[in-house]
Protein backbone atom coordinates (compact mmCIF):
# COMPACT_ATOMS: atom_id res chain seq x y z
CA MET A 1 120.61 102.06 101.09
CA ARG A 2 124.21 103.24 101.52
CA ARG A 3 124.03 105.02 98.17
CA ILE A 4 120.54 106.47 98.70
CA TRP A 5 120.93 107.31 102.41
CA PRO A 6 124.60 108.23 102.82
CA ALA A 7 124.00 110.01 106.15
CA ALA A 8 123.46 106.60 107.75
CA GLU A 9 127.18 105.90 107.67
CA THR A 10 127.89 108.77 110.04
CA MET A 11 125.24 107.65 112.53
CA ASP A 12 125.70 105.45 115.55
CA GLY A 13 124.29 101.95 114.96
CA ALA A 14 121.70 102.27 117.72
CA ASP A 15 120.50 105.64 116.41
CA ARG A 16 120.30 104.28 112.89
CA ALA A 17 118.19 101.35 114.13
CA VAL A 18 115.85 103.71 115.99
CA VAL A 19 115.40 105.86 112.87
CA VAL A 20 114.77 102.87 110.60
CA ARG A 21 112.35 101.25 113.04
CA ALA A 22 110.33 104.42 113.60
CA THR A 23 110.20 105.27 109.91
CA ARG A 24 109.20 101.79 108.76
CA ARG A 25 106.52 101.57 111.46
CA GLY A 26 105.22 105.08 110.78
CA GLU A 27 105.83 106.16 114.37
CA ALA A 28 106.91 109.49 115.76
CA ILE A 29 110.57 109.58 116.67
CA GLY A 30 111.13 110.11 120.38
CA ASP A 31 114.48 111.86 120.07
CA PRO A 32 114.24 115.31 118.39
CA ARG A 33 117.88 115.18 117.27
CA LEU A 34 117.00 112.15 115.08
CA ALA A 35 114.05 113.87 113.37
CA PRO A 36 116.14 115.06 110.38
CA SER A 37 117.37 111.50 109.90
CA VAL A 38 113.77 110.24 109.76
CA VAL A 39 113.03 112.79 107.02
CA GLU A 40 116.17 111.74 105.11
CA TYR A 41 115.41 108.03 105.45
CA ALA A 42 111.79 108.45 104.34
CA GLY A 43 113.06 110.29 101.27
CA ALA A 44 115.56 107.50 100.64
CA LEU A 45 112.77 104.92 100.77
CA ARG A 46 110.78 106.91 98.19
CA ARG A 47 113.83 107.17 95.91
CA ALA A 48 114.49 103.44 96.25
CA ALA A 49 110.88 102.71 95.29
CA GLU A 50 111.18 104.93 92.22
CA GLU A 51 114.41 103.25 91.16
CA ASP A 52 112.78 99.84 91.58
CA ARG A 53 109.98 100.50 89.08
CA PRO A 54 111.97 99.40 85.97
CA HIS A 55 112.98 96.20 87.75
CA ARG A 56 109.33 95.22 88.10
CA ARG A 57 109.16 94.87 84.32
CA VAL A 58 112.00 92.37 84.48
CA VAL A 59 110.11 90.37 87.12
CA LEU A 60 107.01 90.42 84.90
CA LEU A 61 109.05 89.17 81.94
CA VAL A 62 110.61 86.40 84.04
CA THR A 63 107.12 85.44 85.27
CA VAL A 64 105.84 85.15 81.70
CA LEU A 65 108.85 83.04 80.73
CA ALA A 66 108.41 80.85 83.83
CA LEU A 67 104.75 80.36 82.91
CA ALA A 68 105.71 79.27 79.40
CA LEU A 69 108.29 76.88 80.84
CA ALA A 70 105.74 75.49 83.30
CA VAL A 71 103.29 74.78 80.47
CA HIS A 72 106.06 73.12 78.48
CA ASP A 73 107.12 71.04 81.50
CA THR A 74 103.50 70.05 82.10
CA LEU A 75 103.31 68.66 78.59
CA THR A 76 106.74 67.03 78.40
CA GLY A 77 108.42 66.94 81.80
CA SER A 78 108.56 64.68 84.79
CA ILE A 79 106.41 65.16 87.89
CA GLY A 80 109.32 66.82 89.71
CA GLU A 81 109.90 69.31 86.89
CA ILE A 82 106.19 70.11 86.75
CA ILE A 83 106.01 70.77 90.48
CA VAL A 84 109.12 72.95 90.51
CA SER A 85 108.01 74.91 87.44
CA TRP A 86 104.55 75.70 88.82
CA LEU A 87 105.98 76.48 92.23
CA MET A 88 108.28 79.03 90.61
CA VAL A 89 105.34 80.57 88.74
CA ALA A 90 103.37 80.79 92.00
CA LEU A 91 106.26 82.51 93.79
CA LEU A 92 106.78 85.00 90.99
CA VAL A 93 103.05 85.81 90.80
CA ALA A 94 102.98 86.23 94.57
CA ASP A 95 105.88 88.67 94.28
CA LEU A 96 104.09 90.63 91.56
CA VAL A 97 100.95 90.87 93.66
CA TRP A 98 102.40 91.26 97.16
CA TRP A 99 105.33 93.62 96.64
CA PRO A 100 103.46 96.66 95.25
CA ARG A 101 100.98 96.56 98.14
CA GLY A 102 103.76 96.06 100.68
CA ARG A 103 105.75 98.91 99.19
CA ALA A 104 102.69 101.18 99.27
CA ARG A 105 102.10 100.39 102.95
CA LEU A 106 105.78 100.98 103.75
CA LEU A 107 105.80 104.34 101.95
CA ALA A 108 102.58 105.41 103.68
CA ARG A 109 104.06 104.60 107.09
CA ALA A 110 107.30 106.40 106.17
CA GLY A 111 105.23 109.42 105.14
CA ARG A 112 103.49 109.44 108.52
CA ALA A 113 106.83 109.23 110.35
CA GLU A 114 108.25 111.97 108.16
CA ALA A 115 105.25 114.23 108.81
CA SER A 116 105.59 113.75 112.55
CA ALA A 117 109.34 114.49 112.39
CA ARG A 118 108.95 117.76 110.52
CA PRO A 119 108.74 120.90 112.66
């Protein structure tokens, strides 16, 4: 976030924590002097989500490769290899399913916090 939200480096640690907490929870910021920081941080979260989109393709590719490896291990591997391979597939599939929904909820909450921080 240092690159996407450079203003954070000039903020006091407690103020930065208040801004992050309020923005991620979608709450109104209590301190009016921190309202611009909420708007900046919400924008940084949106930019980070946009930059993450190409990485999701890599995760999908790794998931497909892990699935192929799991099938191969099922046919030729030991019980331990089979368990580890399928566990890895399950974790990668969970990431593919969970992360987009979690990111959407986070961005929606950040949007609410941003709207409440704007004059």
